[in-house]
Amino acid sequence: AGGAAGGAELPSERYSSRVAVATLLKASPEAEGKEVVVCGWVKTNRSQKKLCFMSINDGSCQANLQLVLEKDKLDPAAWEAAKGAGNGAAVRVAGALKLSPKEGQQWELPVGSIEIVGPSDGGSYPIPPAKINLETLRGLTHMRPRTGVMGAVMRVRNALAYATHTFFQQAGFMYVHAPLITGADCEGAGEMFQVTTLDLAKPLPQSAG
């Protein structure tokens, strides 16, 4: 999903009205002011007296999108919900895309409305905003895809697998799932197929002693 070529057009995702973060970050300056709906998981959330700076990621790319929330432009319930959105919370926001004044960051999204789709207590969320030790990730198998390092690894693997399959497909090969020869006898599969160099019609040789 996402990753469309940059331009003023901001196509939404298939079967959804949301626009991928990857699509927004590649947009040309002509896209400024366009109303978009974005969904994602909160990576960081810094709240001040009347401002809240939140970064989200939807998995479409490695980079995050910064959201800017102003207390005076949101209803009180939405503002309190936004301030309390911890790391890992799932949010759906709408707003008009704006060129960011911050160096090294092209876009930001001033938020007109926000919905907390899935709340998260940032204090107990197992993946911290800072860098996490790989050994620690071994015990958080179901959460690993949310981290930047695992996202990078999966993108490299995806690119390599895609290039390999494309090469062989264009060369006329067909992708086949061949049976695996293994010593494991799972669910009685060894009774259906056997791979051996022995003549099973004859008694099996016995070792001396």
Short mmCIF file of C-alpha atoms in Angstrom, two decimals:
data_model
loop_
_atom_site.label_atom_id
_atom_site.label_comp_id
_atom_site.label_asym_id
_atom_site.label_seq_id
_atom_site.Cartn_x
_atom_site.Cartn_y
_atom_site.Cartn_z
CA ALA A 1 0.00 0.00 0.00
CA GLY A 2 1.05 3.59 -0.54
CA GLY A 3 4.21 4.68 -2.27
CA ALA A 4 2.57 6.33 -5.26
CA ALA A 5 4.68 8.69 -7.35
CA GLY A 6 4.91 12.21 -5.99
CA GLY A 7 2.60 14.88 -7.32
CA ALA A 8 -0.35 17.10 -6.53
CA GLU A 9 -2.74 14.15 -6.70
CA LEU A 10 -3.20 12.29 -3.43
CA PRO A 11 -4.99 9.04 -4.26
CA SER A 12 -6.63 7.23 -1.38
CA GLU A 13 -5.96 3.61 -0.59
CA ARG A 14 -8.02 0.89 -2.24
CA TYR A 15 -11.19 0.11 -0.27
CA SER A 16 -10.57 3.07 2.03
CA SER A 17 -10.83 6.85 2.09
CA ARG A 18 -7.49 7.25 3.85
CA VAL A 19 -4.29 8.40 2.17
CA ALA A 20 -1.09 6.50 2.95
CA VAL A 21 1.70 8.33 4.76
CA ALA A 22 4.10 7.27 1.98
CA THR A 23 1.86 8.99 -0.59
CA LEU A 24 1.71 12.21 1.44
CA LEU A 25 5.45 12.40 2.02
CA LYS A 26 6.11 12.09 -1.73
CA ALA A 27 3.60 14.77 -2.69
CA SER A 28 4.69 17.86 -4.60
CA PRO A 29 4.27 21.37 -3.11
CA GLU A 30 1.12 21.81 -5.24
CA ALA A 31 -0.65 19.39 -2.87
CA GLU A 32 -0.59 21.92 -0.03
CA GLY A 33 -4.04 22.67 1.35
CA LYS A 34 -5.64 19.43 0.20
CA GLU A 35 -7.94 17.77 2.71
CA VAL A 36 -6.85 14.24 3.59
CA VAL A 37 -7.74 11.45 6.00
CA VAL A 38 -4.80 9.58 7.53
CA CYS A 39 -4.72 6.58 9.86
CA GLY A 40 -1.79 5.18 11.78
CA TRP A 41 -0.16 4.29 15.07
CA VAL A 42 1.27 6.93 17.38
CA LYS A 43 5.06 6.85 17.56
CA THR A 44 5.60 9.96 19.70
CA ASN A 45 3.26 12.45 21.36
CA ARG A 46 4.39 15.74 22.92
CA SER A 47 1.69 17.94 24.41
CA GLN A 48 1.98 21.53 25.55
CA LYS A 49 -0.55 23.92 27.00
CA LYS A 50 -2.32 24.64 23.71
CA LEU A 51 -0.40 22.55 21.19
CA CYS A 52 0.17 18.85 20.68
CA PHE A 53 2.81 17.40 18.34
CA MET A 54 2.16 13.82 17.37
CA SER A 55 4.00 11.61 14.87
CA ILE A 56 2.27 8.60 13.34
CA ASN A 57 3.23 5.75 11.03
CA ASP A 58 0.92 3.47 9.04
CA GLY A 59 3.51 0.96 7.83
CA SER A 60 3.55 2.24 4.24
CA CYS A 61 7.08 3.63 4.67
CA GLN A 62 9.80 4.03 7.29
CA ALA A 63 9.23 7.76 7.84
CA ASN A 64 6.60 9.24 10.15
CA LEU A 65 4.09 12.02 9.51
CA GLN A 66 3.94 14.84 12.04
CA LEU A 67 0.51 15.98 13.19
CA VAL A 68 -0.07 19.39 14.74
CA LEU A 69 -3.09 19.68 17.02
CA GLU A 70 -4.29 23.02 18.41
CA LYS A 71 -6.50 23.09 21.47
CA ASP A 72 -8.61 25.98 20.15
CA LYS A 73 -9.44 24.09 16.93
CA LEU A 74 -10.64 20.86 18.56
CA ASP A 75 -13.58 20.14 20.81
CA PRO A 76 -12.61 19.54 24.47
CA ALA A 77 -13.19 15.77 24.34
CA ALA A 78 -11.04 15.37 21.22
CA TRP A 79 -8.26 17.50 22.72
CA GLU A 80 -8.14 15.45 25.93
CA ALA A 81 -8.17 12.21 23.92
CA ALA A 82 -5.32 13.46 21.74
CA LYS A 83 -3.20 14.46 24.76
CA GLY A 84 -3.73 11.03 26.28
CA ALA A 85 -2.93 9.05 23.12
CA GLY A 86 0.09 7.03 24.18
CA ASN A 87 2.73 5.34 22.08
CA GLY A 88 1.07 2.61 20.01
CA ALA A 89 -2.42 4.11 19.98
CA ALA A 90 -4.31 3.80 16.68
CA VAL A 91 -5.70 7.10 15.41
CA ARG A 92 -7.70 8.43 12.47
CA VAL A 93 -7.22 12.11 11.67
CA ALA A 94 -8.40 14.58 9.04
CA GLY A 95 -6.90 17.90 8.04
CA ALA A 96 -5.41 20.05 5.29
CA LEU A 97 -1.84 19.17 4.28
CA LYS A 98 0.70 21.92 4.98
CA LEU A 99 4.34 22.48 4.03
CA SER A 100 6.40 22.22 7.18
CA PRO A 101 8.66 25.07 8.32
CA LYS A 102 10.88 22.53 10.09
CA GLU A 103 14.15 21.76 8.31
CA GLY A 104 14.40 18.21 6.99
CA GLN A 105 10.63 17.70 7.10
CA GLN A 106 8.61 18.63 4.04
CA TRP A 107 5.07 18.04 5.28
CA GLU A 108 2.99 18.27 8.41
CA LEU A 109 -0.74 17.86 8.97
CA PRO A 110 -2.68 20.39 11.06
CA VAL A 111 -5.48 18.26 12.47
CA GLY A 112 -9.10 19.34 12.14
CA SER A 113 -10.55 16.20 13.71
CA ILE A 114 -9.15 13.17 15.49
CA GLU A 115 -10.58 9.80 16.49
CA ILE A 116 -8.81 7.38 18.81
CA VAL A 117 -9.58 4.07 17.12
CA GLY A 118 -7.52 1.99 19.56
CA PRO A 119 -6.25 3.53 22.81
CA SER A 120 -2.87 2.62 24.26
CA ASP A 121 -1.25 3.27 27.59
CA GLY A 122 2.12 4.61 26.57
CA GLY A 123 3.60 3.77 29.96
CA SER A 124 2.99 0.03 29.57
CA TYR A 125 3.39 -0.21 25.80
CA PRO A 126 6.26 -2.68 25.24
CA ILE A 127 7.90 -0.85 22.31
CA PRO A 128 9.47 2.43 23.51
CA PRO A 129 9.93 5.44 21.19
CA ALA A 130 13.70 5.19 21.67
CA LYS A 131 15.92 2.48 20.17
CA ILE A 132 15.18 -0.98 21.54
CA ASN A 133 17.64 -3.82 22.09
CA LEU A 134 17.31 -6.68 19.59
CA GLU A 135 17.51 -9.23 22.38
CA THR A 136 14.49 -7.61 24.01
CA LEU A 137 12.60 -7.88 20.72
CA ARG A 138 13.04 -11.66 20.77
CA GLY A 139 10.45 -11.80 23.53
CA LEU A 140 8.03 -9.50 21.68
CA THR A 141 7.54 -11.48 18.49
CA HIS A 142 4.05 -10.12 17.75
CA MET A 143 5.21 -6.51 18.15
CA ARG A 144 8.42 -6.64 16.13
CA PRO A 145 6.88 -5.42 12.82
CA ARG A 146 6.04 -2.13 14.57
CA THR A 147 9.74 -1.29 15.02
CA GLY A 148 11.87 0.57 12.52
CA VAL A 149 14.64 -2.04 12.37
CA MET A 150 12.26 -4.90 11.57
CA GLY A 151 10.43 -2.72 9.08
CA ALA A 152 13.72 -2.07 7.29
CA VAL A 153 14.62 -5.78 7.30
CA MET A 154 11.24 -6.77 5.86
CA ARG A 155 11.49 -4.13 3.15
CA VAL A 156 14.91 -5.43 2.09
CA ARG A 157 13.61 -9.01 2.05
CA ASN A 158 10.57 -7.91 0.06
CA ALA A 159 12.74 -6.16 -2.55
CA LEU A 160 15.05 -9.17 -2.89
CA ALA A 161 12.18 -11.67 -3.16
CA TYR A 162 10.36 -9.49 -5.69
CA ALA A 163 13.49 -9.11 -7.84
CA THR A 164 14.17 -12.85 -7.71
CA HIS A 165 10.62 -13.82 -8.66
CA THR A 166 10.47 -11.19 -11.41
CA PHE A 167 13.72 -12.45 -12.95
CA PHE A 168 12.58 -16.07 -13.11
CA GLN A 169 9.04 -15.23 -14.22
CA GLN A 170 10.38 -13.19 -17.12
CA ALA A 171 12.69 -16.09 -18.00
CA GLY A 172 9.72 -18.45 -18.35
CA PHE A 173 10.03 -20.29 -15.05
CA MET A 174 7.05 -21.23 -12.86
CA TYR A 175 7.03 -20.95 -9.08
CA VAL A 176 6.20 -24.31 -7.45
CA HIS A 177 5.98 -25.29 -3.79
CA ALA A 178 7.93 -28.56 -3.83
CA PRO A 179 7.60 -31.05 -0.97
CA LEU A 180 10.23 -30.78 1.74
CA ILE A 181 12.37 -33.80 2.61
CA THR A 182 12.69 -33.81 6.39
CA GLY A 183 13.34 -36.19 9.21
CA ALA A 184 10.40 -34.83 11.18
CA ASP A 185 7.26 -37.01 11.19
CA CYS A 186 4.53 -34.43 11.69
CA GLU A 187 0.87 -35.49 11.89
CA GLY A 188 1.62 -38.92 10.41
CA ALA A 189 2.99 -37.60 7.11
CA GLY A 190 5.79 -40.19 7.30
CA GLU A 191 3.24 -42.96 6.77
CA MET A 192 2.16 -41.44 3.45
CA PHE A 193 5.55 -40.75 1.90
CA GLN A 194 8.96 -42.20 2.70
CA VAL A 195 12.37 -41.30 1.33
CA THR A 196 14.98 -44.02 1.82
CA THR A 197 17.77 -45.90 0.05
CA LEU A 198 16.77 -49.17 1.72
CA ASP A 199 14.71 -51.93 0.12
CA LEU A 200 11.69 -52.00 2.40
CA ALA A 201 10.62 -55.40 0.99
CA LYS A 202 13.60 -56.95 2.73
CA PRO A 203 14.26 -57.19 6.49
CA LEU A 204 16.06 -54.14 7.77
CA PRO A 205 19.72 -54.73 8.64
CA GLN A 206 20.49 -54.97 12.34
CA SER A 207 23.60 -53.48 13.87
CA ALA A 208 25.90 -55.87 15.71
CA GLY A 209 25.67 -55.83 19.48
#
